[in-house]
CSV table of N, CA and C and ligand atoms in Angstrom, one decimal:
chain,number,residue,atom,x,y,z
A,1000,MET,N,39.0,45.1,43.6
A,1000,MET,CA,39.0,46.5,43.0
A,1000,MET,C,37.9,47.3,43.7
A,1001,SER,N,38.2,48.5,44.1
A,1001,SER,CA,37.2,49.4,44.7
A,1001,SER,C,37.1,50.7,44.0
A,1002,VAL,N,35.9,51.2,44.0
A,1002,VAL,CA,35.6,52.5,43.4
A,1002,VAL,C,35.1,53.5,44.5
A,1003,GLN,N,35.7,54.6,44.6
A,1003,GLN,CA,35.4,55.5,45.7
A,1003,GLN,C,35.1,56.9,45.2
A,1004,ILE,N,34.2,57.6,45.9
A,1004,ILE,CA,33.9,59.0,45.5
A,1004,ILE,C,34.4,59.9,46.6
A,1005,TYR,N,35.2,60.9,46.3
A,1005,TYR,CA,35.8,61.8,47.3
A,1005,TYR,C,35.7,63.2,46.9
A,1006,GLN,N,35.3,64.1,47.9
A,1006,GLN,CA,35.2,65.5,47.6
A,1006,GLN,C,36.5,66.2,48.1
A,1007,GLY,N,37.2,66.9,47.2
A,1007,GLY,CA,38.4,67.6,47.6
A,1007,GLY,C,39.2,67.9,46.4
A,1008,ASP,N,40.5,68.2,46.7
A,1008,ASP,CA,41.5,68.7,45.7
A,1008,ASP,C,42.3,67.5,45.2
A,1009,ILE,N,42.3,67.2,44.0
A,1009,ILE,CA,43.1,66.0,43.5
A,1009,ILE,C,44.6,66.2,43.6
A,1010,THR,N,45.1,67.4,43.7
A,1010,THR,CA,46.5,67.6,43.8
A,1010,THR,C,47.1,67.2,45.1
A,1011,LYS,N,46.2,67.0,46.1
A,1011,LYS,CA,46.7,66.6,47.4
A,1011,LYS,C,46.8,65.1,47.7
A,1012,LEU,N,46.4,64.3,46.7
A,1012,LEU,CA,46.3,62.9,47.0
A,1012,LEU,C,47.6,62.1,46.9
A,1013,GLU,N,47.9,61.4,47.9
A,1013,GLU,CA,49.1,60.5,47.9
A,1013,GLU,C,48.6,59.2,47.4
A,1014,ILE,N,49.0,59.0,46.1
A,1014,ILE,CA,48.4,57.9,45.3
A,1014,ILE,C,49.3,57.6,44.2
A,1015,ASP,N,49.2,56.5,43.5
A,1015,ASP,CA,50.1,56.2,42.4
A,1015,ASP,C,50.0,57.2,41.2
A,1016,ALA,N,48.7,57.5,40.8
A,1016,ALA,CA,48.6,58.4,39.7
A,1016,ALA,C,47.3,59.3,39.8
A,1017,ILE,N,47.4,60.5,39.4
A,1017,ILE,CA,46.2,61.3,39.2
A,1017,ILE,C,46.1,61.6,37.7
A,1018,VAL,N,44.8,61.8,37.3
A,1018,VAL,CA,44.5,62.1,35.9
A,1018,VAL,C,44.3,63.6,35.8
A,1019,ASN,N,44.9,64.1,34.8
A,1019,ASN,CA,44.7,65.6,34.5
A,1019,ASN,C,43.8,65.8,33.3
A,1020,ALA,N,42.8,66.7,33.5
A,1020,ALA,CA,41.9,67.1,32.3
A,1020,ALA,C,42.6,68.2,31.6
A,1021,ALA,N,43.4,67.8,30.6
A,1021,ALA,CA,44.4,68.7,29.9
A,1021,ALA,C,43.7,69.2,28.6
A,1022,ASN,N,44.5,69.9,27.9
A,1022,ASN,CA,44.1,70.3,26.5
A,1022,ASN,C,45.1,69.7,25.5
A,1023,THR,N,44.8,69.8,24.2
A,1023,THR,CA,45.7,69.1,23.3
A,1023,THR,C,47.1,69.5,23.2
A,1024,SER,N,47.4,70.7,23.7
A,1024,SER,CA,48.8,71.2,23.7
A,1024,SER,C,49.6,70.5,24.8
A,1025,LEU,N,49.0,70.1,25.9
A,1025,LEU,CA,49.6,69.5,27.1
A,1025,LEU,C,50.5,70.6,27.8
A,1026,LEU,N,50.3,71.8,27.5
A,1026,LEU,CA,51.2,72.8,28.0
A,1026,LEU,C,50.6,73.7,29.1
A,1027,GLY,N,49.6,73.1,29.8
A,1027,GLY,CA,48.9,73.8,30.9
A,1027,GLY,C,47.7,74.6,30.5
A,1028,GLY,N,47.0,75.1,31.6
A,1028,GLY,CA,45.8,75.8,31.4
A,1028,GLY,C,45.2,76.2,32.7
A,1029,GLY,N,43.9,76.4,32.8
A,1029,GLY,CA,43.2,76.7,34.0
A,1029,GLY,C,42.7,75.5,34.7
A,1030,GLY,N,41.7,75.6,35.5
A,1030,GLY,CA,41.0,74.5,36.2
A,1030,GLY,C,42.0,73.5,36.9
A,1031,VAL,N,41.6,72.3,36.7
A,1031,VAL,CA,42.4,71.2,37.4
A,1031,VAL,C,43.8,71.1,36.8
A,1032,ASP,N,43.9,71.4,35.5
A,1032,ASP,CA,45.2,71.4,34.8
A,1032,ASP,C,46.2,72.5,35.4
A,1033,GLY,N,45.7,73.7,35.6
A,1033,GLY,CA,46.5,74.7,36.2
A,1033,GLY,C,46.9,74.3,37.6
A,1034,ALA,N,46.0,73.7,38.4
A,1034,ALA,CA,46.3,73.4,39.8
A,1034,ALA,C,47.3,72.3,39.8
A,1035,ILE,N,47.3,71.3,38.9
A,1035,ILE,CA,48.2,70.2,38.9
A,1035,ILE,C,49.6,70.8,38.5
A,1036,HIS,N,49.7,71.6,37.5
A,1036,HIS,CA,51.0,72.2,37.1
A,1036,HIS,C,51.6,73.1,38.2
A,1037,ARG,N,50.8,73.8,38.9
A,1037,ARG,CA,51.3,74.6,40.0
A,1037,ARG,C,51.8,73.8,41.1
A,1038,ALA,N,51.1,72.7,41.4
A,1038,ALA,CA,51.6,71.9,42.5
A,1038,ALA,C,52.8,71.0,42.2
A,1039,ALA,N,52.9,70.6,40.9
A,1039,ALA,CA,54.0,69.7,40.5
A,1039,ALA,C,55.2,70.5,40.2
A,1040,GLY,N,55.1,71.8,39.9
A,1040,GLY,CA,56.3,72.6,39.7
A,1040,GLY,C,56.7,72.6,38.2
A,1041,PRO,N,57.7,73.4,37.8
A,1041,PRO,CA,58.0,73.6,36.4
A,1041,PRO,C,58.6,72.4,35.6
A,1042,GLU,N,59.1,71.4,36.4
A,1042,GLU,CA,59.6,70.2,35.7
A,1042,GLU,C,58.5,69.5,35.0
A,1043,LEU,N,57.3,69.5,35.5
A,1043,LEU,CA,56.2,68.9,34.8
A,1043,LEU,C,56.0,69.5,33.4
A,1044,LEU,N,56.0,70.8,33.3
A,1044,LEU,CA,55.8,71.4,32.0
A,1044,LEU,C,57.0,71.0,31.0
A,1045,GLU,N,58.2,70.9,31.6
A,1045,GLU,CA,59.3,70.6,30.8
A,1045,GLU,C,59.1,69.2,30.2
A,1046,GLU,N,58.7,68.2,31.0
A,1046,GLU,CA,58.4,66.9,30.4
A,1046,GLU,C,57.3,66.9,29.4
A,1047,CYS,N,56.2,67.7,29.7
A,1047,CYS,CA,55.1,67.8,28.8
A,1047,CYS,C,55.5,68.3,27.4
A,1048,ARG,N,56.5,69.2,27.4
A,1048,ARG,CA,57.0,69.8,26.2
A,1048,ARG,C,57.5,68.7,25.2
A,1049,THR,N,58.0,67.6,25.8
A,1049,THR,CA,58.6,66.6,25.0
A,1049,THR,C,57.6,65.6,24.4
A,1050,LEU,N,56.3,65.8,24.7
A,1050,LEU,CA,55.3,64.8,24.4
A,1050,LEU,C,54.6,65.0,23.1
A,1051,ASN,N,54.8,66.2,22.5
A,1051,ASN,CA,54.1,66.5,21.2
A,1051,ASN,C,52.6,66.6,21.3
A,1052,GLY,N,52.1,67.0,22.5
A,1052,GLY,CA,50.6,67.2,22.6
A,1052,GLY,C,49.9,65.8,22.7
A,1053,CYS,N,48.6,65.9,22.7
A,1053,CYS,CA,47.8,64.7,22.9
A,1053,CYS,C,46.4,64.9,22.2
A,1054,LYS,N,45.9,63.9,21.5
A,1054,LYS,CA,44.7,64.1,20.8
A,1054,LYS,C,43.5,63.9,21.8
A,1055,THR,N,42.4,64.4,21.4
A,1055,THR,CA,41.2,64.3,22.3
A,1055,THR,C,40.8,62.8,22.4
A,1056,GLY,N,40.6,62.4,23.7
A,1056,GLY,CA,40.2,61.1,24.0
A,1056,GLY,C,41.4,60.2,24.3
A,1057,GLU,N,42.6,60.7,23.9
A,1057,GLU,CA,43.8,59.9,24.2
A,1057,GLU,C,44.5,60.3,25.5
A,1058,ALA,N,45.6,59.6,25.9
A,1058,ALA,CA,46.2,59.9,27.2
A,1058,ALA,C,47.7,59.7,27.1
A,1059,LYS,N,48.4,60.5,27.9
A,1059,LYS,CA,49.9,60.4,28.0
A,1059,LYS,C,50.3,60.5,29.4
A,1060,ILE,N,51.4,59.8,29.8
A,1060,ILE,CA,51.8,59.8,31.2
A,1060,ILE,C,53.2,60.5,31.4
A,1061,THR,N,53.2,61.2,32.6
A,1061,THR,CA,54.5,61.8,33.0
A,1061,THR,C,54.7,61.4,34.5
A,1062,LYS,N,55.9,61.9,35.0
A,1062,LYS,CA,56.1,61.8,36.4
A,1062,LYS,C,55.3,62.8,37.2
A,1063,GLY,N,55.2,62.7,38.5
A,1063,GLY,CA,54.4,63.7,39.3
A,1063,GLY,C,55.2,64.8,39.9
A,1064,TYR,N,56.6,64.7,39.8
A,1064,TYR,CA,57.4,65.7,40.4
A,1064,TYR,C,57.1,66.1,41.8
A,1065,LYS,N,56.7,67.4,42.1
A,1065,LYS,CA,56.5,67.8,43.5
A,1065,LYS,C,55.1,67.4,44.0
A,1066,LEU,N,54.3,66.7,43.2
A,1066,LEU,CA,53.0,66.2,43.6
A,1066,LEU,C,53.2,65.1,44.6
A,1067,PRO,N,52.3,64.8,45.5
A,1067,PRO,CA,52.4,63.6,46.3
A,1067,PRO,C,52.1,62.4,45.4
A,1068,ALA,N,51.4,62.6,44.3
A,1068,ALA,CA,51.2,61.4,43.3
A,1068,ALA,C,52.4,61.1,42.5
A,1069,LYS,N,52.7,59.8,42.3
A,1069,LYS,CA,53.9,59.4,41.6
A,1069,LYS,C,53.9,59.8,40.1
A,1070,PHE,N,52.7,59.6,39.5
A,1070,PHE,CA,52.5,59.9,38.1
A,1070,PHE,C,51.3,60.8,37.8
A,1071,VAL,N,51.4,61.5,36.6
A,1071,VAL,CA,50.2,62.2,36.2
A,1071,VAL,C,49.9,61.6,34.8
A,1072,ILE,N,48.6,61.2,34.6
A,1072,ILE,CA,48.1,60.7,33.3
A,1072,ILE,C,47.3,61.9,32.8
A,1073,HIS,N,47.8,62.4,31.6
A,1073,HIS,CA,47.2,63.6,31.0
A,1073,HIS,C,46.2,63.1,29.9
A,1074,THR,N,45.0,63.5,30.0
A,1074,THR,CA,44.0,63.1,29.0
A,1074,THR,C,43.3,64.3,28.6
A,1075,VAL,N,42.8,64.3,27.3
A,1075,VAL,CA,42.1,65.5,26.8
A,1075,VAL,C,40.6,65.1,26.5
A,1076,GLY,N,39.8,65.7,27.3
A,1076,GLY,CA,38.3,65.5,27.1
A,1076,GLY,C,37.8,66.3,25.9
A,1077,PRO,N,36.6,66.0,25.4
A,1077,PRO,CA,36.0,66.7,24.3
A,1077,PRO,C,35.4,68.0,24.8
A,1078,VAL,N,35.4,69.0,24.0
A,1078,VAL,CA,34.7,70.3,24.3
A,1078,VAL,C,33.2,69.9,23.9
A,1079,TRP,N,32.3,70.3,24.8
A,1079,TRP,CA,30.8,70.0,24.6
A,1079,TRP,C,30.3,71.0,23.5
A,1080,HIS,N,29.8,70.4,22.4
A,1080,HIS,CA,29.2,71.2,21.3
A,1080,HIS,C,27.8,70.8,21.1
A,1081,GLY,N,27.1,70.3,22.1
A,1081,GLY,CA,25.7,69.9,22.0
A,1081,GLY,C,25.5,68.4,21.9
A,1082,GLY,N,26.5,67.6,21.8
A,1082,GLY,CA,26.3,66.2,21.9
A,1082,GLY,C,26.3,65.4,20.6
A,1083,GLN,N,26.4,66.1,19.5
A,1083,GLN,CA,26.3,65.5,18.2
A,1083,GLN,C,27.7,65.3,17.5
A,1084,ASN,N,28.7,65.6,18.3
A,1084,ASN,CA,30.1,65.6,17.7
A,1084,ASN,C,31.0,64.5,18.4
A,1085,ARG,N,30.4,63.3,18.6
A,1085,ARG,CA,31.1,62.2,19.2
A,1085,ARG,C,31.6,62.6,20.6
A,1086,GLU,N,31.0,63.5,21.3
A,1086,GLU,CA,31.5,63.9,22.6
A,1086,GLU,C,31.4,62.7,23.6
A,1087,ASP,N,30.3,61.9,23.6
A,1087,ASP,CA,30.2,60.8,24.5
A,1087,ASP,C,31.3,59.8,24.3
A,1088,GLU,N,31.5,59.4,23.1
A,1088,GLU,CA,32.5,58.4,22.8
A,1088,GLU,C,33.9,58.9,23.1
A,1089,LEU,N,34.2,60.2,22.8
A,1089,LEU,CA,35.5,60.7,23.1
A,1089,LEU,C,35.7,60.8,24.6
A,1090,LEU,N,34.7,61.1,25.4
A,1090,LEU,CA,34.9,61.1,26.8
A,1090,LEU,C,35.1,59.7,27.4
A,1091,ALA,N,34.4,58.8,26.9
A,1091,ALA,CA,34.6,57.4,27.3
A,1091,ALA,C,36.0,57.0,27.0
A,1092,ASN,N,36.5,57.4,25.9
A,1092,ASN,CA,37.9,57.0,25.5
A,1092,ASN,C,38.9,57.6,26.5
A,1093,CYS,N,38.7,58.7,27.0
A,1093,CYS,CA,39.6,59.3,28.0
A,1093,CYS,C,39.7,58.4,29.2
A,1094,TYR,N,38.6,57.9,29.7
A,1094,TYR,CA,38.7,57.0,30.9
A,1094,TYR,C,39.3,55.7,30.5
A,1095,ARG,N,39.0,55.1,29.4
A,1095,ARG,CA,39.5,53.8,29.0
A,1095,ARG,C,41.0,53.9,28.7
A,1096,ASN,N,41.4,54.9,28.0
A,1096,ASN,CA,42.8,55.1,27.6
A,1096,ASN,C,43.7,55.4,28.9
A,1097,SER,N,43.1,56.1,29.8
A,1097,SER,CA,43.9,56.4,31.0
A,1097,SER,C,44.1,55.2,31.8
A,1098,LEU,N,43.0,54.4,31.9
A,1098,LEU,CA,43.1,53.1,32.7
A,1098,LEU,C,44.1,52.1,32.0
A,1099,GLU,N,44.1,52.1,30.7
A,1099,GLU,CA,45.0,51.2,30.0
A,1099,GLU,C,46.5,51.6,30.3
A,1100,LEU,N,46.7,52.9,30.2
A,1100,LEU,CA,48.1,53.4,30.6
A,1100,LEU,C,48.5,53.0,32.0
A,1101,ALA,N,47.5,53.2,32.9
A,1101,ALA,CA,47.7,52.8,34.3
A,1101,ALA,C,48.1,51.3,34.4
A,1102,GLU,N,47.4,50.5,33.7
A,1102,GLU,CA,47.8,49.0,33.7
A,1102,GLU,C,49.2,48.8,33.3
A,1103,ILE,N,49.5,49.4,32.1
A,1103,ILE,CA,50.9,49.2,31.6
A,1103,ILE,C,52.0,49.7,32.5
A,1104,HIS,N,51.7,50.7,33.3
A,1104,HIS,CA,52.7,51.3,34.2
A,1104,HIS,C,52.6,50.7,35.6
A,1105,GLY,N,51.8,49.7,35.8
A,1105,GLY,CA,51.8,49.1,37.1
A,1105,GLY,C,51.2,50.0,38.2
A,1106,ILE,N,50.2,50.8,37.8
A,1106,ILE,CA,49.6,51.7,38.8
A,1106,ILE,C,48.5,51.0,39.5
A,1107,HIS,N,48.5,51.0,40.8
A,1107,HIS,CA,47.5,50.3,41.6
A,1107,HIS,C,46.3,51.3,42.0
A,1108,THR,N,46.7,52.5,42.2
A,1108,THR,CA,45.7,53.5,42.7
A,1108,THR,C,45.7,54.7,41.8
A,1109,ILE,N,44.5,55.1,41.4
A,1109,ILE,CA,44.4,56.2,40.4
A,1109,ILE,C,43.2,57.0,40.7
A,1110,ALA,N,43.3,58.4,40.5
A,1110,ALA,CA,42.2,59.3,40.8
A,1110,ALA,C,41.9,60.1,39.6
A,1111,PHE,N,40.6,60.2,39.3
A,1111,PHE,CA,40.1,61.0,38.1
A,1111,PHE,C,39.4,62.3,38.6
A,1112,PRO,N,39.6,63.4,37.9
A,1112,PRO,CA,38.6,64.5,38.1
A,1112,PRO,C,37.4,64.3,37.2
A,1113,ALA,N,36.5,65.2,37.2
A,1113,ALA,CA,35.3,65.1,36.3
A,1113,ALA,C,35.7,65.7,35.0
A,1114,ILE,N,36.3,64.9,34.2
A,1114,ILE,CA,36.9,65.4,32.9
A,1114,ILE,C,35.8,66.1,32.0
A,1115,SER,N,36.2,67.2,31.4
A,1115,SER,CA,35.3,68.0,30.5
A,1115,SER,C,34.2,68.7,31.1
A,1116,THR,N,34.0,68.6,32.4
A,1116,THR,CA,32.8,69.2,33.0
A,1116,THR,C,32.9,70.6,33.5
A,1117,GLY,N,34.1,71.2,33.3
A,1117,GLY,CA,34.4,72.6,33.7
A,1117,GLY,C,34.4,73.5,32.5
A,1118,VAL,N,35.6,74.0,32.1
A,1118,VAL,CA,35.7,74.9,31.0
A,1118,VAL,C,35.1,74.2,29.7
A,1119,TYR,N,35.2,72.9,29.6
A,1119,TYR,CA,34.7,72.3,28.3
A,1119,TYR,C,33.2,72.0,28.3
A,1120,ARG,N,32.5,72.3,29.4
A,1120,ARG,CA,31.0,72.5,29.5
A,1120,ARG,C,30.2,71.2,29.3
A,1121,PHE,N,30.8,70.0,29.4
A,1121,PHE,CA,30.1,68.7,29.2
A,1121,PHE,C,29.1,68.7,30.4
A,1122,PRO,N,27.8,68.4,30.1
A,1122,PRO,CA,26.8,68.3,31.2
A,1122,PRO,C,27.2,67.2,32.3
A,1123,ILE,N,27.2,67.7,33.5
A,1123,ILE,CA,27.8,66.9,34.6
A,1123,ILE,C,27.1,65.5,34.7
A,1124,GLU,N,25.8,65.4,34.7
A,1124,GLU,CA,25.2,64.1,34.9
A,1124,GLU,C,25.5,63.1,33.8
A,1125,ARG,N,25.5,63.6,32.6
A,1125,ARG,CA,25.8,62.8,31.4
A,1125,ARG,C,27.3,62.3,31.5
A,1126,ALA,N,28.1,63.3,31.9
A,1126,ALA,CA,29.6,62.9,31.9
A,1126,ALA,C,29.8,61.9,33.0
A,1127,THR,N,29.1,62.0,34.1
A,1127,THR,CA,29.3,61.1,35.3
A,1127,THR,C,28.9,59.7,34.9
A,1128,ARG,N,27.8,59.6,34.2
A,1128,ARG,CA,27.3,58.3,33.8
A,1128,ARG,C,28.3,57.6,32.8
A,1129,ILE,N,28.8,58.4,31.9
A,1129,ILE,CA,29.8,57.8,31.0
A,1129,ILE,C,31.1,57.4,31.8
A,1130,ALA,N,31.5,58.2,32.7
A,1130,ALA,CA,32.7,57.8,33.5
A,1130,ALA,C,32.5,56.5,34.3
A,1131,LEU,N,31.3,56.4,34.9
A,1131,LEU,CA,31.1,55.2,35.8
A,1131,LEU,C,30.8,54.0,35.0
A,1132,LEU,N,30.1,54.1,33.8
A,1132,LEU,CA,29.9,53.0,33.0
A,1132,LEU,C,31.2,52.4,32.4
A,1133,GLU,N,32.1,53.3,32.0
A,1133,GLU,CA,33.4,52.9,31.5
A,1133,GLU,C,34.2,52.2,32.5
A,1134,ILE,N,34.2,52.7,33.8
A,1134,ILE,CA,34.9,52.0,34.9
A,1134,ILE,C,34.3,50.6,35.1
A,1135,LYS,N,33.0,50.6,35.0
A,1135,LYS,CA,32.3,49.3,35.3
A,1135,LYS,C,32.7,48.2,34.3
A,1136,LYS,N,32.8,48.6,33.0
A,1136,LYS,CA,33.3,47.7,32.0
A,1136,LYS,C,34.7,47.2,32.3
A,1137,PHE,N,35.5,48.1,32.8
A,1137,PHE,CA,36.9,47.9,33.0
A,1137,PHE,C,37.2,46.9,34.2
A,1138,LEU,N,36.3,47.0,35.1
A,1138,LEU,CA,36.4,46.2,36.4
A,1138,LEU,C,36.7,44.7,36.1
A,1139,SER,N,36.0,44.2,35.1
A,1139,SER,CA,36.0,42.7,34.9
A,1139,SER,C,37.2,42.3,34.0
A,1140,ILE,N,37.9,43.2,33.4
A,1140,ILE,CA,39.0,42.8,32.5
A,1140,ILE,C,40.4,43.2,32.9
A,1141,LYS,N,40.5,44.0,33.9
A,1141,LYS,CA,41.8,44.5,34.3
A,1141,LYS,C,42.2,44.1,35.7
A,1142,PHE,N,43.5,44.0,35.9
A,1142,PHE,CA,43.9,43.3,37.1
A,1142,PHE,C,44.9,44.1,38.0
A,1143,ILE,N,45.6,45.1,37.4
A,1143,ILE,CA,46.6,45.8,38.1
A,1143,ILE,C,46.0,46.9,39.0
A,1144,VAL,N,45.1,47.7,38.4
A,1144,VAL,CA,44.5,48.8,39.1
A,1144,VAL,C,43.6,48.2,40.2
A,1145,GLU,N,43.8,48.7,41.4
A,1145,GLU,CA,43.0,48.1,42.6
A,1145,GLU,C,42.0,49.1,43.1
A,1146,LYS,N,42.3,50.4,42.9
A,1146,LYS,CA,41.4,51.4,43.5
A,1146,LYS,C,41.3,52.6,42.6
A,1147,ILE,N,40.1,52.9,42.3
A,1147,ILE,CA,39.8,54.1,41.5
A,1147,ILE,C,39.0,55.1,42.3
A,1148,THR,N,39.5,56.4,42.4
A,1148,THR,CA,38.9,57.4,43.1
A,1148,THR,C,38.4,58.5,42.2
A,1149,PHE,N,37.1,58.9,42.3
A,1149,PHE,CA,36.6,60.0,41.6
A,1149,PHE,C,36.6,61.2,42.5
A,1150,VAL,N,37.4,62.2,42.0
A,1150,VAL,CA,37.5,63.4,42.9
A,1150,VAL,C,36.6,64.5,42.4
A,1151,CYS,N,35.7,64.9,43.4
A,1151,CYS,CA,34.7,65.9,43.1
A,1151,CYS,C,35.1,67.2,43.7
A,1152,PHE,N,35.2,68.3,43.0
A,1152,PHE,CA,35.8,69.5,43.5
A,1152,PHE,C,34.7,70.3,44.2
A,1153,ASN,N,33.4,70.1,43.9
A,1153,ASN,CA,32.4,70.9,44.6
A,1153,ASN,C,31.2,70.0,44.9
A,1154,ASP,N,30.3,70.5,45.7
A,1154,ASP,CA,29.2,69.8,46.2
A,1154,ASP,C,28.3,69.2,45.2
A,1155,HIS,N,28.0,70.0,44.1
A,1155,HIS,CA,27.1,69.6,43.1
A,1155,HIS,C,27.7,68.4,42.3
A,1156,VAL,N,29.0,68.4,42.0
A,1156,VAL,CA,29.6,67.3,41.3
A,1156,VAL,C,29.6,66.1,42.3
A,1157,TYR,N,29.9,66.3,43.6
A,1157,TYR,CA,29.9,65.1,44.5
A,1157,TYR,C,28.5,64.5,44.6
A,1158,LYS,N,27.4,65.3,44.7
A,1158,LYS,CA,26.1,64.7,44.8
A,1158,LYS,C,25.7,64.0,43.5
A,1159,THR,N,26.1,64.5,42.4
A,1159,THR,CA,25.8,63.9,41.1
A,1159,THR,C,26.5,62.5,41.0
A,1160,TYR,N,27.8,62.4,41.5
A,1160,TYR,CA,28.5,61.1,41.5
A,1160,TYR,C,27.8,60.1,42.4
A,1161,LEU,N,27.3,60.6,43.6
A,1161,LEU,CA,26.7,59.7,44.5
A,1161,LEU,C,25.4,59.1,43.9
A,1162,LYS,N,24.6,60.0,43.2
A,1162,LYS,CA,23.4,59.6,42.6
A,1162,LYS,C,23.6,58.6,41.5
A,1163,VAL,N,24.5,58.9,40.6
A,1163,VAL,CA,24.8,58.1,39.4
A,1163,VAL,C,25.4,56.7,39.8
A,1164,MET,N,26.2,56.8,40.8
A,1164,MET,CA,26.9,55.6,41.4
A,1164,MET,C,25.8,54.6,41.8
A,1165,ASN,N,24.8,55.1,42.4
A,1165,ASN,CA,23.6,54.2,42.9
A,1165,ASN,C,22.9,53.6,41.7
A,1166,GLU,N,22.8,54.3,40.6
A,1166,GLU,CA,22.2,53.8,39.4
A,1166,GLU,C,23.1,52.7,38.7
A,1167,VAL,N,24.3,53.0,38.6
A,1167,VAL,CA,25.2,52.2,37.7
A,1167,VAL,C,25.7,50.9,38.5
A,1168,PHE,N,26.0,51.0,39.8
A,1168,PHE,CA,26.5,49.9,40.5
A,1168,PHE,C,25.4,49.2,41.4
B,1225,AR6,N1,40.8,68.9,42.0
B,1225,AR6,C1,39.8,68.2,41.5
B,1225,AR6,N2,38.9,68.7,40.6
B,1225,AR6,C2,39.1,69.9,40.2
B,1225,AR6,C3,40.2,70.8,40.6
B,1225,AR6,C4,41.1,70.2,41.6
B,1225,AR6,N3,42.1,70.9,42.1
B,1225,AR6,N4,40.1,72.0,40.0
B,1225,AR6,C5,39.0,71.9,39.2
B,1225,AR6,N5,38.4,70.7,39.3
B,1225,AR6,P1,38.3,71.8,34.1
B,1225,AR6,P2,37.8,70.6,31.5
B,1225,AR6,C6,37.2,70.2,38.6
B,1225,AR6,O1,37.8,73.1,33.7
B,1225,AR6,O2,36.3,70.9,31.5
B,1225,AR6,C7,41.9,73.7,31.3
B,1225,AR6,O3,42.2,75.0,31.0
B,1225,AR6,C8,36.2,71.2,38.1
B,1225,AR6,O4,35.4,71.6,39.1
B,1225,AR6,O5,39.5,71.8,35.0
B,1225,AR6,O6,38.1,69.2,31.0
B,1225,AR6,C9,42.7,72.7,30.4
B,1225,AR6,O7,43.9,73.2,30.0
B,1225,AR6,C10,35.5,70.3,37.0
B,1225,AR6,O8,34.5,69.6,37.7
B,1225,AR6,O9,38.6,70.8,32.9
B,1225,AR6,C11,41.8,72.7,29.2
B,1225,AR6,O10,42.0,73.8,28.3
B,1225,AR6,C12,36.6,69.4,36.5
B,1225,AR6,O11,37.7,69.5,37.5
B,1225,AR6,C13,40.4,72.8,29.8
B,1225,AR6,O12,40.5,73.5,31.0
B,1225,AR6,C14,37.0,69.7,35.1
B,1225,AR6,O13,37.1,71.1,34.9
B,1225,AR6,C15,39.8,71.5,30.1
B,1225,AR6,O14,38.4,71.6,30.5
């Protein structure tokens, strides 16, 4: 199993699954969600309409349609409200539940964006630590997923991942 940090656009990755930082409606939005829906085409929204939304911290899977990725795992991160509203636990759940779905669907390679750190305002360093610690726990217990990529959309996110990676691993 390998963990990789990559700076770029998640919608371009030829991989088994990309994770979408969605909202509870699963009907699209801005940020990475908007980019994924634009790149996948309208069939993605059609399939999402059949899913009855998704609770915060949970995850649901669809096909990738026009994306180079075969599947999209949609998860809903918490909105940051100062840290006293179970934000840490809910964000950890996003990573764990996405990886569990990946295992069930035989996904070997998966890429995550920095969930909740855009519109939902979760502090980047705190979010990165939660993401990497959750992945570290997962490494010893799961066997299907072989490669996890963290996709950083800008320089600041990328540098934060590199720094926290050195602390956690
Ligand atoms: N590839 C990789 N990362 C990206 C991309 C991309 N193409 N575009 C943005 N990011 P956000 P959230 C990064 O706001 O905070 C939506 O409207 C971005 O720089 O996309 O979980 C949903 O519908 C940031 O680091 O997601 C929800 O309503 C990270 O992705 C809400 O936003 C997450 O930023 C979810 O907010």
